[in-house]
Amino acid sequence: MSYTQEALNCKYVFANLKTSPITAASIVVPLPNGLERAPNVMISLEACKLLTDTETSGLVVKMEEAPFNYYSADNRGCALGIVDINYRQVGDAFFHYALDHDINPAYNIASNTRTITLFLETTAGDAFSFQNLSSYSFIFKLEYPPQPPAGIVNEFAAEIHRGL
């Protein structure tokens, strides 16, 4: 593993039925504390697996929080990714859904965000009931802006204190 600047500014968050249980019609995913001086963070959905007994043409994984760099005419959440049927479990009425694309958009949210609330919609825009889900797993990537070394920040703080 290489220690690039990018690797040091990223955190990954795993969520499943045990770490982020279903509450009403949503899933609340806790996020870790961010970097000390980062005003914002980019969030993206890296991996998603859903197991359900309902067949549909596809599902949209959305979060209720509104990022700074997202717009949708429906004003109802932010689309993190689209999942489609990956395969049907033979002998059972279970459908496995996975992300449809390798690259999903990254959204800019406040770094002090401690939870995100997920919900599902069909690709037609109708709500998808979580009662139909048997299991789910998500991996989110949090990318923080590069942070200056502490020595530089301390040097500037001393200059500001002196009124220069």
mmCIF file of C-alpha atoms in Angstrom:
data_model
loop_
_atom_site.group_PDB
_atom_site.id
_atom_site.type_symbol
_atom_site.label_atom_id
_atom_site.label_comp_id
_atom_site.label_asym_id
_atom_site.label_seq_id
_atom_site.Cartn_x
_atom_site.Cartn_y
_atom_site.Cartn_z
ATOM 1 C CA MET A 1 0.000 0.000 0.000
ATOM 2 C CA SER A 2 1.314 3.392 -0.875
ATOM 3 C CA TYR A 3 0.856 6.388 1.368
ATOM 4 C CA THR A 4 -0.239 8.967 -1.150
ATOM 5 C CA GLN A 5 -1.842 12.247 -0.151
ATOM 6 C CA GLU A 6 -5.157 10.912 -1.468
ATOM 7 C CA ALA A 7 -4.969 7.791 0.704
ATOM 8 C CA LEU A 8 -4.327 9.880 3.808
ATOM 9 C CA ASN A 9 -7.351 12.109 3.150
ATOM 10 C CA CYS A 10 -9.917 9.326 2.640
ATOM 11 C CA LYS A 11 -12.064 7.305 4.998
ATOM 12 C CA TYR A 12 -14.353 4.434 4.100
ATOM 13 C CA VAL A 13 -17.619 3.698 5.891
ATOM 14 C CA PHE A 14 -19.265 0.276 5.879
ATOM 15 C CA ALA A 15 -22.962 -0.050 6.692
ATOM 16 C CA ASN A 16 -25.218 -3.085 6.848
ATOM 17 C CA LEU A 17 -28.288 -4.340 8.694
ATOM 18 C CA LYS A 18 -26.419 -4.578 12.030
ATOM 19 C CA THR A 19 -24.450 -1.296 11.922
ATOM 20 C CA SER A 20 -27.257 0.782 10.379
ATOM 21 C CA PRO A 21 -30.660 -0.762 11.059
ATOM 22 C CA ILE A 22 -33.800 0.245 9.207
ATOM 23 C CA THR A 23 -35.806 2.946 11.004
ATOM 24 C CA ALA A 24 -39.272 3.572 9.556
ATOM 25 C CA ALA A 25 -38.718 4.114 5.824
ATOM 26 C CA SER A 26 -35.004 4.863 5.907
ATOM 27 C CA ILE A 27 -31.550 3.679 6.923
ATOM 28 C CA VAL A 28 -29.454 5.984 9.113
ATOM 29 C CA VAL A 29 -25.708 5.553 8.542
ATOM 30 C CA PRO A 30 -23.329 7.017 11.160
ATOM 31 C CA LEU A 31 -20.294 8.846 9.781
ATOM 32 C CA PRO A 32 -16.911 9.175 11.519
ATOM 33 C CA ASN A 33 -15.478 12.437 12.786
ATOM 34 C CA GLY A 34 -13.842 14.362 9.989
ATOM 35 C CA LEU A 35 -10.414 15.914 9.714
ATOM 36 C CA GLU A 36 -9.875 18.744 12.158
ATOM 37 C CA ARG A 37 -9.819 21.728 9.811
ATOM 38 C CA ALA A 38 -11.791 20.409 6.828
ATOM 39 C CA PRO A 39 -14.907 22.494 6.105
ATOM 40 C CA ASN A 40 -16.399 19.910 3.760
ATOM 41 C CA VAL A 41 -16.089 16.331 2.558
ATOM 42 C CA MET A 42 -16.888 14.586 -0.709
ATOM 43 C CA ILE A 43 -19.070 11.498 -0.278
ATOM 44 C CA SER A 44 -19.655 8.774 -2.839
ATOM 45 C CA LEU A 45 -21.206 5.318 -2.869
ATOM 46 C CA GLU A 46 -18.429 2.846 -3.706
ATOM 47 C CA ALA A 47 -20.270 -0.460 -3.301
ATOM 48 C CA CYS A 48 -23.835 -1.571 -2.691
ATOM 49 C CA LYS A 49 -25.541 -4.965 -2.439
ATOM 50 C CA LEU A 50 -29.255 -5.394 -1.778
ATOM 51 C CA LEU A 51 -31.214 -8.628 -1.367
ATOM 52 C CA THR A 52 -34.980 -8.391 -1.841
ATOM 53 C CA ASP A 53 -37.964 -10.517 -2.780
ATOM 54 C CA THR A 54 -39.235 -7.837 -5.173
ATOM 55 C CA GLU A 55 -38.268 -7.601 -8.826
ATOM 56 C CA THR A 56 -38.125 -4.121 -10.317
ATOM 57 C CA SER A 57 -36.368 -2.511 -13.264
ATOM 58 C CA GLY A 58 -33.841 -0.898 -10.921
ATOM 59 C CA LEU A 59 -33.503 1.047 -7.690
ATOM 60 C CA VAL A 60 -32.043 4.447 -6.910
ATOM 61 C CA VAL A 61 -30.113 4.744 -3.625
ATOM 62 C CA LYS A 62 -30.737 8.269 -2.306
ATOM 63 C CA MET A 63 -29.725 10.248 0.763
ATOM 64 C CA GLU A 64 -31.985 12.860 2.354
ATOM 65 C CA GLU A 65 -29.151 15.314 2.992
ATOM 66 C CA ALA A 66 -28.752 17.967 0.300
ATOM 67 C CA PRO A 67 -25.177 18.368 -0.961
ATOM 68 C CA PHE A 68 -23.839 21.651 -2.275
ATOM 69 C CA ASN A 69 -23.167 20.337 -5.786
ATOM 70 C CA TYR A 70 -26.413 18.485 -6.593
ATOM 71 C CA TYR A 71 -29.676 19.504 -8.175
ATOM 72 C CA SER A 72 -32.811 17.529 -8.947
ATOM 73 C CA ALA A 73 -36.209 18.855 -10.005
ATOM 74 C CA ASP A 74 -37.997 16.557 -7.533
ATOM 75 C CA ASN A 75 -36.271 18.225 -4.509
ATOM 76 C CA ARG A 76 -36.303 14.877 -2.753
ATOM 77 C CA GLY A 77 -32.882 13.744 -1.705
ATOM 78 C CA CYS A 78 -29.718 13.116 -3.658
ATOM 79 C CA ALA A 79 -29.124 10.110 -5.935
ATOM 80 C CA LEU A 80 -25.963 8.323 -4.766
ATOM 81 C CA GLY A 81 -26.172 5.456 -7.228
ATOM 82 C CA ILE A 82 -28.410 3.196 -9.292
ATOM 83 C CA VAL A 83 -28.604 -0.540 -8.607
ATOM 84 C CA ASP A 84 -29.911 -3.186 -10.956
ATOM 85 C CA ILE A 85 -30.529 -6.916 -10.687
ATOM 86 C CA ASN A 86 -27.164 -8.652 -10.558
ATOM 87 C CA TYR A 87 -28.617 -12.158 -10.432
ATOM 88 C CA ARG A 88 -31.618 -14.112 -9.216
ATOM 89 C CA GLN A 89 -31.018 -16.706 -6.549
ATOM 90 C CA VAL A 90 -32.059 -20.032 -8.088
ATOM 91 C CA GLY A 91 -34.860 -21.817 -6.259
ATOM 92 C CA ASP A 92 -35.740 -18.775 -4.168
ATOM 93 C CA ALA A 93 -37.674 -15.639 -4.892
ATOM 94 C CA PHE A 94 -34.712 -13.427 -4.043
ATOM 95 C CA PHE A 95 -33.166 -10.839 -6.306
ATOM 96 C CA HIS A 96 -29.621 -9.581 -5.774
ATOM 97 C CA TYR A 97 -29.095 -5.950 -6.728
ATOM 98 C CA ALA A 98 -25.688 -4.308 -7.233
ATOM 99 C CA LEU A 99 -24.405 -0.951 -8.446
ATOM 100 C CA ASP A 100 -24.986 -0.473 -12.144
ATOM 101 C CA HIS A 101 -21.852 1.655 -12.698
ATOM 102 C CA ASP A 102 -18.253 1.482 -11.517
ATOM 103 C CA ILE A 103 -18.015 5.234 -11.011
ATOM 104 C CA ASN A 104 -20.646 7.106 -9.034
ATOM 105 C CA PRO A 105 -20.763 10.858 -8.452
ATOM 106 C CA ALA A 106 -19.097 12.414 -5.417
ATOM 107 C CA TYR A 107 -21.088 15.017 -3.514
ATOM 108 C CA ASN A 108 -19.900 17.879 -1.324
ATOM 109 C CA ILE A 109 -21.392 17.854 2.204
ATOM 110 C CA ALA A 110 -20.399 19.618 5.430
ATOM 111 C CA SER A 111 -17.616 17.801 7.277
ATOM 112 C CA ASN A 112 -19.531 18.020 10.569
ATOM 113 C CA THR A 113 -22.303 15.778 9.161
ATOM 114 C CA ARG A 114 -22.525 12.851 11.594
ATOM 115 C CA THR A 115 -25.199 10.732 9.863
ATOM 116 C CA ILE A 116 -26.740 10.317 6.455
ATOM 117 C CA THR A 117 -30.255 9.017 5.917
ATOM 118 C CA LEU A 118 -30.764 6.644 2.996
ATOM 119 C CA PHE A 119 -33.944 5.692 1.193
ATOM 120 C CA LEU A 120 -34.743 3.803 -1.986
ATOM 121 C CA GLU A 121 -36.838 4.653 -5.023
ATOM 122 C CA THR A 122 -37.616 2.703 -8.146
ATOM 123 C CA THR A 123 -36.204 4.120 -11.357
ATOM 124 C CA ALA A 124 -39.746 5.366 -12.038
ATOM 125 C CA GLY A 125 -39.517 7.575 -8.914
ATOM 126 C CA ASP A 126 -41.822 5.542 -6.642
ATOM 127 C CA ALA A 127 -40.862 4.762 -3.042
ATOM 128 C CA PHE A 128 -39.466 1.268 -2.474
ATOM 129 C CA SER A 129 -40.454 -0.395 0.785
ATOM 130 C CA PHE A 130 -37.647 -1.453 3.093
ATOM 131 C CA GLN A 131 -39.907 -4.265 4.320
ATOM 132 C CA ASN A 132 -38.977 -6.054 1.108
ATOM 133 C CA LEU A 133 -35.239 -6.010 1.921
ATOM 134 C CA SER A 134 -33.705 -9.129 3.441
ATOM 135 C CA SER A 135 -30.210 -7.687 3.692
ATOM 136 C CA TYR A 136 -28.084 -4.799 2.470
ATOM 137 C CA SER A 137 -24.484 -3.597 2.499
ATOM 138 C CA PHE A 138 -23.028 -0.227 1.554
ATOM 139 C CA ILE A 139 -19.486 1.142 1.371
ATOM 140 C CA PHE A 140 -19.105 4.910 1.231
ATOM 141 C CA LYS A 141 -15.945 6.844 0.456
ATOM 142 C CA LEU A 142 -15.323 10.121 2.287
ATOM 143 C CA GLU A 143 -12.673 12.339 0.662
ATOM 144 C CA TYR A 144 -11.385 15.272 2.698
ATOM 145 C CA PRO A 145 -9.486 18.225 1.200
ATOM 146 C CA PRO A 146 -5.706 18.178 1.675
ATOM 147 C CA GLN A 147 -4.643 19.535 5.037
ATOM 148 C CA PRO A 148 -1.546 21.705 5.463
ATOM 149 C CA PRO A 149 1.126 20.390 7.803
ATOM 150 C CA ALA A 150 0.599 21.482 11.412
ATOM 151 C CA GLY A 151 3.865 23.485 11.382
ATOM 152 C CA ILE A 152 2.618 25.758 8.613
ATOM 153 C CA VAL A 153 -0.678 26.386 10.381
ATOM 154 C CA ASN A 154 1.130 27.177 13.636
ATOM 155 C CA GLU A 155 3.457 29.600 11.815
ATOM 156 C CA PHE A 156 0.524 31.467 10.278
ATOM 157 C CA ALA A 157 -1.284 31.524 13.620
ATOM 158 C CA ALA A 158 1.741 33.194 15.198
ATOM 159 C CA GLU A 159 1.845 35.809 12.407
ATOM 160 C CA ILE A 160 -1.848 36.586 12.828
ATOM 161 C CA HIS A 161 -1.397 36.893 16.574
ATOM 162 C CA ARG A 162 1.332 39.486 16.052
ATOM 163 C CA GLY A 163 -0.965 41.478 13.784
ATOM 164 C CA LEU A 164 1.192 41.151 10.684
#
